[in-house]
Short mmCIF file of C-alpha atoms and ligand atoms in Angstrom, two decimals:
data_model
loop_
_atom_site.label_atom_id
_atom_site.label_comp_id
_atom_site.label_asym_id
_atom_site.label_seq_id
_atom_site.Cartn_x
_atom_site.Cartn_y
_atom_site.Cartn_z
CA UNK A 1 -0.07 -0.24 -0.06
CA UNK A 2 1.23 3.59 -0.49
CA UNK A 3 1.97 5.88 1.94
CA UNK A 4 -0.70 8.07 0.87
CA UNK A 5 -3.31 5.87 1.30
CA UNK A 6 -2.67 4.82 5.00
CA UNK A 7 -4.18 6.22 8.34
CA UNK A 8 -1.52 7.57 10.21
CA UNK A 9 -0.37 6.95 13.60
CA UNK A 10 1.52 9.31 16.48
CA UNK A 11 2.71 8.09 19.74
CA UNK A 12 5.41 9.02 22.40
CA UNK A 13 7.34 8.30 25.31
CA UNK A 14 9.05 10.75 27.98
CA UNK A 15 12.51 9.78 27.81
CA UNK A 16 12.90 10.54 31.35
CA UNK A 17 14.18 7.08 32.55
CA UNK A 18 14.64 3.84 31.31
CA UNK A 19 11.69 2.62 29.45
CA UNK A 20 9.39 0.02 31.35
CA UNK A 21 8.04 -3.46 31.16
CA UNK A 22 4.90 -1.53 31.11
CA UNK A 23 5.27 1.25 28.63
CA UNK A 24 6.23 -1.70 26.31
CA UNK A 25 3.46 -3.52 26.85
CA UNK A 26 1.38 -0.82 27.06
CA UNK A 27 2.49 0.89 23.85
CA UNK A 28 5.30 0.20 22.21
CA UNK A 29 4.29 -3.56 21.46
CA UNK A 30 1.58 -2.14 19.59
CA UNK A 31 3.53 0.13 17.44
CA UNK A 32 5.34 -2.71 16.16
CA UNK A 33 2.06 -4.09 15.06
CA UNK A 34 0.38 -1.69 13.76
CA UNK A 35 3.78 -0.30 12.11
CA UNK A 36 2.53 -1.86 8.94
CA UNK A 37 -0.71 -1.18 8.64
CA UNK A 38 -0.06 2.92 9.54
CA UNK A 39 2.09 5.57 8.33
CA UNK A 40 3.66 5.64 11.76
CA UNK A 41 5.47 8.46 13.64
CA UNK A 42 7.03 7.69 17.14
CA UNK A 43 8.86 10.19 18.64
CA UNK A 44 10.99 10.59 22.03
CA UNK A 45 8.83 13.02 24.28
CA UNK A 46 12.26 15.49 25.26
CA UNK A 47 9.83 18.67 25.99
CA UNK A 48 7.55 16.65 27.91
CA UNK A 49 10.49 14.95 29.91
CA UNK A 50 11.21 18.13 31.76
CA UNK A 51 8.12 19.51 33.30
CA UNK A 52 10.14 17.37 35.82
CA UNK A 53 13.51 18.80 36.89
CA UNK A 54 16.02 16.58 34.60
CA UNK A 55 19.26 15.76 34.65
CA UNK A 56 20.62 17.87 31.83
CA UNK A 57 23.75 14.54 30.54
CA UNK A 58 21.39 11.73 31.85
CA UNK A 59 18.84 13.17 29.54
CA UNK A 60 20.82 13.73 26.61
CA UNK A 61 21.65 9.91 27.08
CA UNK A 62 18.35 8.50 27.96
CA UNK A 63 17.09 9.87 25.25
CA UNK A 64 19.33 7.61 22.83
CA UNK A 65 19.18 4.89 25.34
CA UNK A 66 15.42 5.24 24.40
CA UNK A 67 16.05 5.46 20.47
CA UNK A 68 18.09 2.55 21.03
CA UNK A 69 15.75 0.65 22.54
CA UNK A 70 12.44 1.76 19.70
CA UNK A 71 14.45 0.04 17.18
CA UNK A 72 15.61 -2.83 19.24
CA UNK A 73 12.07 -3.67 20.03
CA UNK A 74 11.11 -3.99 16.11
CA UNK A 75 10.51 -0.60 14.80
CA UNK A 76 12.19 -0.22 11.90
CA UNK A 77 13.32 3.25 11.01
CA UNK A 78 12.93 2.54 7.39
CA UNK A 79 9.30 2.13 8.32
CA UNK A 80 8.52 4.31 10.88
CA UNK A 81 9.20 8.19 11.51
CA UNK A 82 11.19 8.04 14.82
CA UNK A 83 12.40 11.14 15.84
CA UNK A 84 12.98 13.75 18.78
CA UNK A 85 10.27 16.02 19.35
CA UNK A 86 12.69 18.98 19.91
CA UNK A 87 14.19 19.08 17.08
CA UNK A 88 10.64 19.41 15.46
CA UNK A 89 9.95 22.85 16.70
CA UNK A 90 7.16 22.91 15.16
CA UNK A 91 5.23 20.50 18.07
CA UNK A 92 6.16 24.04 20.65
CA UNK A 93 4.58 26.43 18.17
CA UNK A 94 1.78 24.63 17.73
CA UNK A 95 1.49 23.44 21.43
CA UNK A 96 1.34 27.47 22.70
CA UNK A 97 -1.37 28.18 19.46
CA UNK A 98 -3.50 25.50 20.89
CA UNK A 99 -2.78 26.23 24.87
CA UNK A 100 -4.79 29.53 23.86
CA UNK A 101 -7.86 27.28 22.79
CA UNK A 102 -7.72 25.02 26.26
CA UNK A 103 -9.34 25.79 29.24
CA UNK A 104 -7.90 26.25 32.49
CA UNK A 105 -11.04 24.34 33.95
CA UNK A 106 -10.14 20.98 31.57
CA UNK A 107 -6.62 21.43 32.66
CA UNK A 108 -7.09 21.63 36.17
CA UNK A 109 -9.42 17.96 36.13
CA UNK A 110 -6.39 16.17 34.27
CA UNK A 111 -5.47 13.62 36.69
CA UNK A 112 -1.65 13.44 35.50
CA UNK A 113 -1.50 16.68 36.73
CA UNK A 114 -2.89 16.31 39.97
CA UNK A 115 -0.64 13.16 41.07
CA UNK A 116 1.77 14.95 39.56
CA UNK A 117 1.68 18.00 41.56
CA UNK A 118 1.16 16.23 44.57
CA UNK A 119 4.35 13.97 43.73
CA UNK A 120 6.06 17.11 42.57
CA UNK A 121 4.83 19.44 45.43
CA UNK A 122 8.44 22.07 45.32
CA UNK A 123 7.64 22.04 41.67
CA UNK A 124 4.34 22.66 40.44
CA UNK A 125 5.06 24.40 37.27
CA UNK A 126 2.97 26.13 33.88
CA UNK A 127 4.51 23.28 31.53
CA UNK A 128 3.20 20.28 33.90
CA UNK A 129 -0.41 21.96 33.57
CA UNK A 130 -0.15 22.80 29.89
CA UNK A 131 1.23 19.53 29.20
CA UNK A 132 -2.04 18.14 27.35
CA UNK A 133 -2.25 21.48 25.09
CA UNK A 134 1.76 20.39 24.02
CA UNK A 135 0.33 16.61 23.81
CA UNK A 136 -2.53 17.90 21.50
CA UNK A 137 -0.07 19.63 19.08
CA UNK A 138 2.12 16.55 18.68
CA UNK A 139 -1.01 13.98 17.91
CA UNK A 140 -3.16 17.17 15.41
CA UNK A 141 0.45 18.11 13.81
CA UNK A 142 0.48 14.93 11.84
CA UNK A 143 -3.58 14.65 11.07
CA UNK A 144 -3.03 11.37 13.32
CA UNK A 145 -5.92 8.84 12.97
CA UNK A 146 -4.81 6.71 16.14
CA UNK A 147 -2.89 7.08 19.09
CA UNK A 148 -1.50 4.09 19.88
CA UNK A 149 -1.66 4.34 24.53
CA UNK A 150 -1.49 3.08 27.61
CA UNK A 151 -5.23 3.53 29.82
CA UNK A 152 -3.32 6.56 31.98
CA UNK A 153 -3.00 8.75 28.92
CA UNK A 154 -6.47 8.25 27.50
CA UNK A 155 -8.08 11.51 29.36
CA UNK A 156 -4.75 13.51 27.75
CA UNK A 157 -6.41 11.96 23.96
CA UNK A 158 -9.78 12.87 25.14
CA UNK A 159 -8.65 16.61 25.90
CA UNK A 160 -7.04 16.73 22.46
CA UNK A 161 -10.33 15.84 20.45
CA UNK A 162 -11.75 18.25 22.87
CA UNK A 163 -9.36 20.82 21.75
CA UNK A 164 -9.65 20.07 18.11
CA UNK A 165 -12.97 20.28 18.08
CA UNK A 166 -12.96 23.81 19.87
CA UNK A 167 -10.70 24.99 16.98
CA UNK A 168 -12.63 23.02 13.68
CA UNK A 169 -15.78 24.75 15.22
CA UNK A 170 -14.15 28.13 15.09
CA UNK A 171 -11.83 27.81 11.88
CA UNK A 172 -13.76 25.17 10.15
CA UNK A 173 -11.84 21.85 9.14
CA UNK A 174 -8.79 21.92 10.03
CA UNK A 175 -7.63 18.42 12.51
CA UNK A 176 -8.52 15.20 12.32
CA UNK A 177 -10.05 13.73 15.70
CA UNK A 178 -7.88 11.15 16.66
CA UNK A 179 -8.83 7.52 18.46
CA UNK A 180 -7.11 6.38 21.21
CA UNK A 181 -5.52 2.66 20.67
CA UNK A 182 -5.35 0.85 24.06
CA UNK A 183 -4.96 -2.67 24.68
CA UNK A 184 -7.26 -5.05 26.11
CA UNK A 185 -4.46 -7.10 27.89
CA UNK A 186 -1.82 -4.69 29.60
CA UNK A 187 -3.63 -1.51 28.95
CA UNK A 188 -2.40 -0.94 32.64
CA UNK A 189 0.49 -2.62 34.47
CA UNK A 190 0.60 -2.38 37.85
CA UNK A 191 3.75 -2.36 40.16
CA UNK A 192 5.33 -5.23 41.28
CA UNK A 193 5.24 -4.50 45.18
CA UNK A 194 2.34 -1.99 45.23
CA UNK A 195 0.30 -3.45 42.39
CA UNK A 196 -2.51 -1.02 43.26
CA UNK A 197 -0.29 1.79 41.73
CA UNK A 198 0.68 1.93 38.13
CA UNK A 199 4.22 0.12 37.58
CA UNK A 200 5.98 3.08 37.03
CA UNK A 201 9.95 4.85 36.01
CA UNK A 202 9.99 6.26 39.78
CA UNK A 203 10.32 3.00 41.23
CA UNK A 204 13.24 1.41 40.19
CA UNK A 205 14.83 1.33 42.77
CA UNK A 206 12.29 -1.53 44.98
CA UNK A 207 11.65 -3.48 43.01
CA UNK A 208 8.48 -2.69 41.95
CA UNK A 209 9.57 -1.64 38.29
CA UNK A 210 11.07 -3.84 35.07
CA UNK A 211 13.20 -2.41 32.57
CA UNK A 212 14.18 -3.47 29.12
CA UNK A 213 17.51 -2.97 29.81
CA UNK A 214 17.38 -5.04 32.81
CA UNK A 215 20.02 -8.15 33.39
CA UNK A 216 17.96 -11.26 33.51
CA UNK A 217 18.77 -12.39 37.07
CA UNK A 218 17.62 -8.77 38.36
CA UNK A 219 14.30 -9.33 36.59
CA UNK A 220 14.19 -13.64 37.90
CA UNK A 221 14.84 -11.62 41.44
CA UNK A 222 11.90 -8.79 41.02
CA UNK A 223 9.41 -11.90 40.02
CA UNK A 224 10.41 -14.17 42.95
CA UNK A 225 9.70 -10.85 45.56
CA UNK A 226 6.67 -9.86 43.44
CA UNK A 227 3.79 -9.03 45.92
CA UNK A 228 0.83 -11.42 45.55
CA UNK A 229 -1.48 -12.54 48.46
CA UNK A 230 -2.40 -15.07 51.51
CA UNK A 231 -4.74 -17.21 49.34
CA UNK A 232 -3.07 -19.70 46.88
CA UNK A 233 -4.99 -19.77 44.22
CA UNK A 234 -3.92 -18.44 40.82
CA UNK A 235 -7.01 -16.64 39.31
CA UNK A 236 -7.73 -13.93 37.52
CA UNK A 237 -10.07 -10.94 39.92
CA UNK A 238 -8.03 -7.35 39.91
CA UNK A 239 -10.37 -6.40 42.60
CA UNK A 240 -9.27 -8.94 45.33
CA UNK A 241 -5.99 -10.79 43.88
CA UNK A 242 -4.35 -7.15 42.44
CA UNK A 243 -0.54 -8.66 42.70
CA UNK A 244 -1.71 -12.45 40.77
CA UNK A 245 -3.75 -10.82 38.08
CA UNK A 246 -0.90 -8.34 37.04
CA UNK A 247 1.54 -11.39 36.92
CA UNK A 248 -1.40 -13.19 34.99
CA UNK A 249 -2.10 -10.27 32.57
CA UNK A 250 2.17 -9.96 32.03
CA UNK A 251 2.45 -13.55 31.39
CA UNK A 252 -0.18 -13.76 29.08
CA UNK A 253 0.81 -10.64 26.79
CA UNK A 254 3.99 -12.70 26.75
CA UNK A 255 3.25 -15.73 25.69
CA UNK A 256 0.46 -15.32 23.92
CA UNK A 257 -1.47 -17.80 26.86
CA UNK A 258 -5.48 -16.77 27.32
CA UNK A 259 -5.92 -15.84 30.96
CA UNK A 260 -8.26 -19.20 31.12
CA UNK A 261 -5.22 -21.12 29.40
CA UNK A 262 -2.83 -19.91 32.62
CA UNK A 263 -5.02 -20.33 35.35
CA UNK A 264 -5.65 -24.14 34.14
CA UNK A 265 -2.01 -24.30 33.73
CA UNK A 266 -1.12 -23.28 37.00
CA UNK A 267 -3.75 -24.65 39.56
CA UNK A 268 -2.58 -26.48 42.19
CA UNK A 269 1.03 -25.28 41.61
CA UNK A 270 1.17 -22.80 44.59
CA UNK A 271 2.55 -19.14 43.63
CA UNK A 272 6.43 -19.88 43.52
CA UNK A 273 6.25 -21.51 40.12
CA UNK A 274 3.95 -18.67 38.74
CA UNK A 275 6.17 -16.31 39.92
CA UNK A 276 9.56 -17.99 38.19
CA UNK A 277 7.48 -18.64 35.08
CA UNK A 278 6.32 -15.10 35.06
CA UNK A 279 9.92 -14.13 35.31
CA UNK A 280 11.59 -16.43 32.73
CA UNK A 281 8.69 -15.80 30.24
CA UNK A 282 9.35 -11.80 31.15
CA UNK A 283 12.94 -12.42 30.69
CA UNK A 284 12.83 -13.97 26.95
CA UNK A 285 10.62 -11.26 25.67
CA UNK A 286 12.89 -8.84 26.84
CA UNK A 287 16.47 -10.83 26.06
CA UNK A 288 16.54 -10.06 22.49
CA UNK A 289 15.59 -6.57 22.81
CA UNK A 290 18.79 -5.71 25.49
CA UNK A 291 21.08 -7.95 23.14
CA UNK A 292 20.06 -5.57 20.39
CA UNK A 293 19.65 -2.03 22.49
CA UNK A 294 23.06 -2.46 23.90
CA UNK A 295 24.85 -3.58 20.27
CA UNK A 296 23.36 0.05 18.43
CA UNK A 297 24.26 1.72 21.64
CA UNK A 298 27.96 0.88 20.63
CA UNK A 299 26.69 2.39 16.86
CA UNK A 300 26.30 6.24 17.81
CA UNK A 301 26.28 7.24 14.38
CA UNK A 302 23.55 5.09 13.08
CA UNK A 303 21.55 6.50 15.56
CA UNK A 304 22.66 9.78 14.96
CA UNK A 305 20.99 9.16 11.69
CA UNK A 306 17.86 7.72 12.31
CA UNK A 307 17.10 10.36 14.55
CA UNK A 308 18.01 13.46 11.74
CA UNK A 309 16.29 11.18 8.97
CA UNK A 310 13.37 11.28 11.41
CA UNK A 311 13.12 14.86 12.37
CA UNK A 312 13.75 16.43 8.80
CA UNK A 313 10.49 13.83 7.51
CA UNK A 314 8.48 14.53 10.51
CA UNK A 315 9.60 18.22 10.12
CA UNK A 316 7.63 18.30 6.56
CA UNK A 317 4.82 16.67 7.87
CA UNK A 318 4.47 19.16 11.05
CA UNK A 319 4.76 22.38 8.75
CA UNK A 320 1.82 21.85 6.29
CA UNK A 321 -0.21 22.03 9.33
CA UNK A 322 1.19 24.45 11.25
CA UNK A 323 1.22 26.77 8.36
CA UNK A 324 -2.51 26.07 7.64
CA UNK A 325 -3.06 26.76 11.40
CA UNK A 326 -0.96 30.11 11.60
CA UNK A 327 -2.83 31.35 8.28
CA UNK A 328 -6.28 30.53 9.84
CA UNK A 329 -5.97 32.59 13.22
CA UNK A 330 -4.34 35.73 10.89
CA UNK A 331 -0.51 35.36 11.24
CA UNK A 332 1.01 37.47 8.47
CA UNK A 333 3.03 34.80 5.84
CA UNK A 334 6.61 34.98 5.72
P1 LIG B 1 5.00 8.02 29.46
O1 LIG B 1 5.95 8.54 28.97
O2 LIG B 1 4.46 8.02 31.00
O3 LIG B 1 4.11 6.51 29.23
C1 LIG B 1 4.49 5.99 27.99
C2 LIG B 1 3.52 4.76 27.26
O4 LIG B 1 3.50 4.19 28.00
C3 LIG B 1 2.41 3.78 28.61
N1 LIG B 1 2.48 3.20 29.76
C4 LIG B 1 2.34 2.23 30.35
N2 LIG B 1 1.28 1.42 30.28
C5 LIG B 1 0.74 0.51 30.69
N3 LIG B 1 1.27 0.07 32.28
C6 LIG B 1 2.01 0.52 32.94
N4 LIG B 1 2.48 0.64 33.34
C7 LIG B 1 2.31 2.27 31.70
N5 LIG B 1 3.53 3.02 32.16
C8 LIG B 1 3.23 3.39 30.80
C9 LIG B 1 1.60 5.38 29.03
O5 LIG B 1 0.52 5.16 28.74
C10 LIG B 1 1.85 5.91 27.23
O6 LIG B 1 1.41 5.02 26.36
N6 LIG B 1 1.97 12.10 27.86
C11 LIG B 1 2.69 10.57 27.48
C12 LIG B 1 3.91 11.32 26.26
C13 LIG B 1 3.33 11.72 25.25
C14 LIG B 1 2.38 11.21 23.99
C15 LIG B 1 2.11 12.37 22.83
C16 LIG B 1 2.02 10.11 24.23
C17 LIG B 1 3.67 13.00 24.61
N7 LIG B 1 3.15 13.35 23.55
C18 LIG B 1 1.57 12.22 22.05
C19 LIG B 1 0.65 10.00 22.54
C20 LIG B 1 1.01 11.19 22.03
C21 LIG B 1 2.98 10.30 28.61
O7 LIG B 1 3.86 11.05 29.29
O8 LIG B 1 3.84 8.69 28.20
#
């Protein structure tokens, strides 16, 4: 199929830490699965990352590591546009325009803003608040049809649709309305230590989070220590058995086995055997990604070529929408 006939995808991840099993299962795995069928733009959302204070050298290094992991996870740079958000200034430019069409009340209702301001009480900055306007710009600037994300980003895709609808209503058809694409299993991978909370890169030290580049022995250790419950049956029931249900979900995604088959497989076997099996399935899923990412990280010029070519292609598409928007809001043509 010619690219012109394909529907468009945009998604991204903040390079604010190592990529986690949550972001792999919730997002990247689907990106890979969709990349033949769609014209895909996958970015490293570094502009978004600085809404929380980052160490500059670490951010630079994590960004490069993340590109290597995108490719190692199966995103072919010949088929997907892989780029760094700050290399395409049109995102920030459209982000500003859209912030003028986003309401204070709407932003105040964002769950992520409330969570992050509670966690970073000494740095509740304006960027953290207007984050959804920039994220809307990321999506709308490519006229994306689909946005593959985990459950926690659904609200941001919804506000993006509201902003687009408001703008289209004032200026006529300008933006396509995107749909979120949320996986059936794995939309919300939970912490291995506190299974009532989402697995997130901020809890790398307590064994609750698995990262794509973790060593097999560390992954096994984390799964063996994973919090379960005082029952003994391997049964999917997120309400009363959040830890076990999370492990079932992870095992299902890594092996392709349905939940019922997993329950039968571990019937009467106890949690020890189950946790070890989940750990092994994750180790085997991540092993090729870790090995390939490590190899790619030694080839910095190849990584540089990927993000340079990516930014050129992305800029071309993004500037087309930006020009239309500038014209519609009344800016004088350069
Ligand atoms: P970020 O960087 O927090 O997360 C990246 C992606 O991974 C998904 N995810 C999870 N899915 C399931 N279980 C988990 N535990 C888990 N943790 C993370 C997230 O849902 C997300 O899809 N605002 C975005 C980045 C962004 C973006 C965009 C995404 C910026 N602009 C435009 C889509 C479109 C973010 O903070 O994701």
